[in-house]
Amino acid sequence: MVKIIRSLAEFTKIRDKEKSPIGFVPTMGNLHQGHISLLEEALKEFNTAYFSIFVNPKQFGPSEDFNKYPRTLDQDIEKIASCLRKYPGKSVVVFAPTSPDEVYLGQNHTISVPEMKDIIEGECRPGHFDGVATVVFRLFEIVRPAKSYFGLKDYQQYLVIKKMAKDLNLPVVVKGMPIIREESGLAMSSRNQYLTFEERTEALVLSQTLQRISAVINGKKENLNKASEMIKEALKDSHWNYLEMRDTDSLSSDLHQANKIVLLGVYQLRTTRLLDNLEVAVQ
Ligand code: AMP
């Protein structure tokens, strides 16, 4: 059964009755298979999965797409119900607050992960990761999950949440889940619908460049210099906001001790910033 709850008061009543540990998937809605893959994992591991749909104003900059962000609650609920049919006996509780007040009223704190908030994606989007850490902290407080699921598509976001949970000793396991892609290789994203038909083809530069760099690295640290040269060359294309090679845990650019690195890129087509990344093990 899918239960949909629109107010904090009603949500808290339902949550307080829950006796068993729960899995939790926070989202901003406009669901696609990437989000559903997180729900499936939660349903495999728990009898009840909690799922939030909330477009969080705190993580959008003043010139970003908060107002235009697609809100498609009815279709989202359909997709959740259709996923749930594959898990007989299990249930989903959807928390879809009607307004930010349901989440934030009387709550003025900001949660920050200083080591990561101003680098890479954080450098392009000042304040974004404070907004993300703050809403996820608040949702953890409201939902009280044993485990929560995040897509590695938003790699830096996943690391921010993991670090926040560890630093603040939150009683929740943070699990990262693989990127779900379209057949073309384009990472699924709610923002892909802003792309024109031609831009969908142009967008493939992003995943294909990551793949090419990974192929040149070929698992060997000695090839990282060659990879750096490729990155410099690629960055001549001004559509890139950034293309970086970093340590998977710390996001440090010092790769001497690293045994796994991540290639992180944002490729921008008009106002649409497309994020992608690829992990590469190196020896
Ligand atoms: P969003 O609603 O875009 O904030 O995303 C909610 C969650 O879904 C985040 O943990 C994202 O990383 C995850 N997610 C979004 N797109 C994908 C994807 N293509 N594959 C896997 N997870 C995704």
Coordinates of C-alpha atoms and ligand atoms in Angstrom, one line a residue:
M1 CA 0.0 0.0 0.0
V2 CA 1.2 3.5 -0.7
K3 CA 0.2 6.1 1.9
I4 CA 0.6 9.7 1.0
I5 CA 1.0 12.3 3.7
R6 CA 1.0 16.0 3.1
S7 CA 1.5 17.5 6.6
L8 CA 4.2 17.1 9.3
A9 CA 1.7 16.6 12.1
E10 CA 0.0 13.7 10.3
F11 CA 3.4 12.3 9.2
T12 CA 4.6 12.3 12.8
K13 CA 1.5 10.4 14.0
I14 CA 2.1 7.6 11.4
R15 CA 5.8 7.5 12.1
D16 CA 5.4 7.2 15.8
K17 CA 3.3 4.1 15.3
E18 CA 6.0 2.3 13.3
K19 CA 7.6 -0.5 15.3
S20 CA 10.2 -1.8 12.9
P21 CA 13.3 0.0 11.4
I22 CA 12.7 1.7 8.1
G23 CA 14.6 2.6 4.9
F24 CA 14.3 6.1 3.5
V25 CA 14.7 7.7 0.1
P26 CA 14.7 11.5 0.0
T27 CA 13.9 13.1 -3.4
M28 CA 12.7 16.3 -5.1
G29 CA 10.2 14.3 -7.1
N30 CA 9.7 14.2 -10.9
L31 CA 10.7 10.6 -10.6
H32 CA 12.6 8.5 -13.1
Q33 CA 14.2 5.1 -12.9
G34 CA 17.2 6.5 -10.9
H35 CA 14.9 7.4 -8.0
I36 CA 13.0 4.2 -8.4
S37 CA 16.2 2.1 -8.1
L38 CA 16.7 3.7 -4.7
L39 CA 13.2 2.8 -3.6
E40 CA 13.6 -0.8 -4.9
E41 CA 16.7 -1.2 -2.7
A42 CA 14.9 0.2 0.3
L43 CA 12.0 -2.3 -0.3
K44 CA 14.4 -5.2 -0.6
E45 CA 15.9 -4.4 2.7
F46 CA 12.9 -3.2 4.8
N47 CA 9.2 -4.0 5.0
T48 CA 8.3 -0.3 4.9
A49 CA 10.1 2.3 2.8
Y50 CA 9.6 6.0 3.5
F51 CA 10.0 8.3 0.5
S52 CA 10.0 12.1 0.5
I53 CA 9.1 14.4 -2.3
F54 CA 10.1 17.9 -1.5
V55 CA 11.6 20.6 -3.7
N56 CA 13.9 22.2 -1.1
P57 CA 14.2 25.9 -1.6
K58 CA 17.3 26.1 0.5
Q59 CA 19.4 24.3 -2.0
F60 CA 18.6 26.5 -5.0
G61 CA 20.6 29.7 -5.7
P62 CA 18.8 32.9 -6.5
S63 CA 19.2 32.5 -10.3
E64 CA 18.5 28.8 -10.3
D65 CA 15.4 26.8 -11.4
F66 CA 13.4 26.5 -8.0
N67 CA 10.2 27.9 -9.5
K68 CA 10.5 26.0 -12.7
Y69 CA 11.6 22.7 -11.2
P70 CA 9.1 20.1 -12.5
R71 CA 6.4 19.1 -9.9
T72 CA 4.6 16.0 -10.9
L73 CA 3.1 14.4 -7.8
D74 CA 0.3 12.4 -9.4
Q75 CA 2.7 10.7 -11.9
D76 CA 5.3 10.2 -9.1
I77 CA 2.7 8.4 -7.0
E78 CA 1.8 6.2 -10.0
K79 CA 5.5 5.2 -10.4
I80 CA 5.9 4.4 -6.7
A81 CA 2.7 2.3 -6.8
S82 CA 3.8 0.4 -9.9
C83 CA 7.2 -0.3 -8.3
L84 CA 5.6 -1.5 -5.1
R85 CA 3.5 -4.0 -7.0
K86 CA 6.7 -6.0 -7.4
Y87 CA 7.1 -6.3 -3.6
P88 CA 3.9 -8.0 -2.3
G89 CA 3.3 -7.5 1.4
K90 CA 5.6 -4.4 1.6
S91 CA 4.5 -0.8 1.9
V92 CA 5.6 2.7 1.1
V93 CA 4.9 5.9 3.0
V94 CA 5.3 9.1 0.9
F95 CA 5.9 12.3 2.7
A96 CA 5.1 15.1 0.3
P97 CA 4.8 18.3 2.3
T98 CA 2.5 21.0 0.9
S99 CA 4.9 23.8 1.7
P100 CA 8.4 24.4 3.1
D101 CA 6.8 25.4 6.5
E102 CA 5.9 21.7 7.0
V103 CA 9.6 21.0 7.1
Y104 CA 11.2 24.1 8.4
L105 CA 8.7 26.1 10.6
G106 CA 10.5 26.9 13.8
Q107 CA 13.8 25.4 12.6
N108 CA 16.4 28.0 11.9
H109 CA 19.7 26.0 12.1
T110 CA 22.0 25.5 9.1
I111 CA 24.0 22.3 8.8
S112 CA 27.3 22.6 7.1
V113 CA 30.1 20.2 6.0
P114 CA 32.9 22.8 5.8
E115 CA 35.5 20.5 4.1
M116 CA 33.3 19.9 1.1
K117 CA 30.8 22.7 0.7
D118 CA 33.0 25.2 -1.2
I119 CA 34.8 22.9 -3.6
I120 CA 34.0 21.6 -7.1
E121 CA 30.2 21.6 -7.4
G122 CA 30.1 23.8 -4.2
E123 CA 32.3 26.4 -5.9
C124 CA 29.8 26.7 -8.8
R125 CA 26.8 26.7 -6.5
P126 CA 27.5 28.8 -3.3
G127 CA 25.3 27.7 -0.4
H128 CA 24.0 24.6 -2.3
F129 CA 25.5 22.0 0.0
D130 CA 24.5 23.8 3.2
G131 CA 20.9 23.7 1.8
V132 CA 21.3 19.9 1.0
A133 CA 22.9 19.1 4.4
T134 CA 20.2 21.1 6.2
V135 CA 17.2 19.5 4.5
V136 CA 18.6 16.0 4.8
F137 CA 19.4 16.5 8.5
R138 CA 15.9 17.8 9.1
L139 CA 14.3 14.9 7.1
F140 CA 16.4 12.4 9.1
E141 CA 15.1 14.1 12.3
I142 CA 11.5 13.8 11.1
V143 CA 11.7 10.3 9.4
R144 CA 14.2 8.6 11.8
P145 CA 15.4 6.0 9.3
A146 CA 17.8 3.2 10.0
K147 CA 19.2 3.5 6.5
S148 CA 18.9 6.1 3.8
Y149 CA 19.7 5.7 0.0
F150 CA 21.4 8.2 -2.2
G151 CA 22.4 8.1 -5.8
L152 CA 26.1 8.3 -6.7
K153 CA 24.9 10.4 -9.6
D154 CA 25.2 13.3 -7.2
Y155 CA 28.6 12.1 -5.9
Q156 CA 29.6 15.1 -3.9
Q157 CA 26.2 15.3 -2.3
Y158 CA 26.5 11.6 -1.2
L159 CA 29.9 12.4 0.4
V160 CA 28.5 15.5 2.1
I161 CA 25.6 13.4 3.6
K162 CA 27.9 10.6 4.6
K163 CA 30.3 12.9 6.3
M164 CA 27.4 14.8 8.0
A165 CA 26.0 11.6 9.4
K166 CA 29.4 10.5 10.7
D167 CA 30.5 13.8 12.2
L168 CA 27.1 14.3 14.0
N169 CA 26.9 10.6 15.0
L170 CA 23.5 10.2 13.4
P171 CA 22.0 6.8 13.9
V172 CA 21.5 6.1 10.2
V173 CA 23.5 4.1 7.6
V174 CA 24.0 6.2 4.4
K175 CA 24.1 3.9 1.3
G176 CA 25.3 5.1 -2.2
M177 CA 23.6 3.5 -5.2
P178 CA 24.9 3.2 -8.8
I179 CA 24.0 5.8 -11.5
I180 CA 21.1 4.7 -13.7
R181 CA 21.6 5.8 -17.3
E182 CA 19.5 6.0 -20.4
E183 CA 20.5 3.6 -23.2
S184 CA 22.6 6.4 -24.8
G185 CA 24.7 6.6 -21.7
L186 CA 23.2 9.9 -20.5
A187 CA 22.7 9.8 -16.7
M188 CA 19.0 10.0 -15.9
S189 CA 18.1 13.4 -14.4
S190 CA 14.9 15.3 -13.8
R191 CA 16.6 18.2 -15.6
N192 CA 17.2 16.2 -18.8
Q193 CA 13.7 17.2 -19.9
Y194 CA 14.9 20.8 -20.3
L195 CA 17.1 19.6 -23.2
T196 CA 16.1 19.9 -26.8
F197 CA 16.4 16.9 -29.2
E198 CA 19.7 18.2 -30.5
E199 CA 21.0 18.9 -27.0
R200 CA 20.3 15.3 -26.0
T201 CA 22.9 14.3 -28.5
E202 CA 25.4 17.0 -27.5
A203 CA 24.9 15.9 -23.9
L204 CA 26.6 12.6 -24.7
V205 CA 30.0 14.4 -24.7
L206 CA 29.7 14.2 -20.9
S207 CA 29.5 10.5 -20.3
Q208 CA 31.6 9.7 -23.3
T209 CA 34.5 11.9 -22.1
L210 CA 34.4 10.3 -18.7
Q211 CA 34.5 6.9 -20.4
R212 CA 37.5 7.9 -22.6
I213 CA 39.5 9.2 -19.7
S214 CA 38.8 6.1 -17.7
A215 CA 39.9 3.9 -20.6
V216 CA 43.2 5.9 -20.8
I217 CA 43.8 5.5 -17.1
N218 CA 43.2 1.7 -17.5
G219 CA 43.5 1.0 -13.8
K220 CA 47.1 2.4 -13.6
K221 CA 48.3 5.3 -11.6
E222 CA 51.1 5.8 -14.0
N223 CA 48.5 6.9 -16.6
L224 CA 47.1 9.7 -14.5
N225 CA 49.4 12.3 -16.1
K226 CA 48.0 11.3 -19.5
A227 CA 44.5 11.6 -18.1
S228 CA 45.3 15.2 -16.8
E229 CA 46.4 16.1 -20.3
M230 CA 43.2 14.8 -21.7
I231 CA 41.2 16.8 -19.2
K232 CA 43.1 20.0 -20.1
E233 CA 42.3 19.3 -23.8
A234 CA 38.6 18.6 -23.1
L235 CA 38.2 21.8 -21.1
K236 CA 38.9 23.8 -24.2
D237 CA 35.2 23.1 -24.9
S238 CA 33.6 25.9 -23.0
H239 CA 30.4 23.9 -22.2
W240 CA 32.3 22.4 -19.3
N241 CA 31.7 24.0 -15.8
Y242 CA 34.4 21.7 -14.6
L243 CA 36.0 18.3 -15.2
E244 CA 38.0 17.0 -12.3
M245 CA 39.9 14.0 -11.2
R246 CA 39.7 13.5 -7.4
D247 CA 40.1 11.0 -4.5
T248 CA 36.9 9.1 -4.0
D249 CA 36.7 9.6 -0.2
S250 CA 38.1 13.1 0.4
L251 CA 37.7 14.7 -3.0
S252 CA 41.3 15.8 -2.7
S253 CA 43.2 16.5 -5.9
D254 CA 46.3 14.9 -4.4
L255 CA 46.1 11.4 -5.9
H256 CA 49.4 9.9 -4.7
Q257 CA 47.8 7.7 -2.0
A258 CA 44.5 7.1 -3.8
N259 CA 43.5 3.7 -4.8
K260 CA 40.2 4.8 -6.2
I261 CA 39.6 8.0 -8.0
V262 CA 36.5 9.7 -9.4
L263 CA 36.1 11.7 -12.5
L264 CA 33.6 14.4 -11.9
G265 CA 32.1 16.7 -14.6
V266 CA 29.4 19.2 -15.3
Y267 CA 28.6 20.0 -18.9
Q268 CA 26.3 22.9 -19.4
L269 CA 23.9 23.2 -22.4
R270 CA 22.2 26.7 -22.2
T271 CA 21.0 26.9 -18.6
T272 CA 20.9 23.2 -18.0
R273 CA 23.9 21.9 -16.0
L274 CA 24.3 18.1 -16.5
L275 CA 26.2 16.3 -13.8
D276 CA 28.0 13.0 -14.2
N277 CA 30.9 11.0 -12.7
L278 CA 32.8 7.8 -13.0
E279 CA 34.8 5.9 -10.4
V280 CA 38.0 4.3 -11.5
A281 CA 40.1 2.0 -9.4
V282 CA 43.9 2.6 -9.8
Q283 CA 47.0 0.7 -8.7
Ligands
AMP1 P1 16.8 14.5 -6.8 O1 15.3 14.3 -6.7 O2 17.3 14.8 -8.1 O3 17.3 15.4 -5.7 O4 17.4 13.0 -6.5 C1 17.0 12.3 -5.4 C2 17.9 11.1 -5.2 O5 17.9 10.3 -6.4 C3 19.4 11.5 -5.0 O6 20.0 10.7 -4.1 C4 20.0 11.4 -6.4 O7 21.4 11.2 -6.3 C5 19.3 10.1 -6.9 N1 19.4 10.1 -8.3 C6 19.0 11.0 -9.2 N2 19.3 10.6 -10.5 C7 19.8 9.4 -10.4 C8 20.3 8.4 -11.3 N3 20.4 8.7 -12.6 N4 20.8 7.3 -10.9 C9 20.8 7.0 -9.5 N5 20.3 7.8 -8.6 C10 19.9 9.0 -9.0

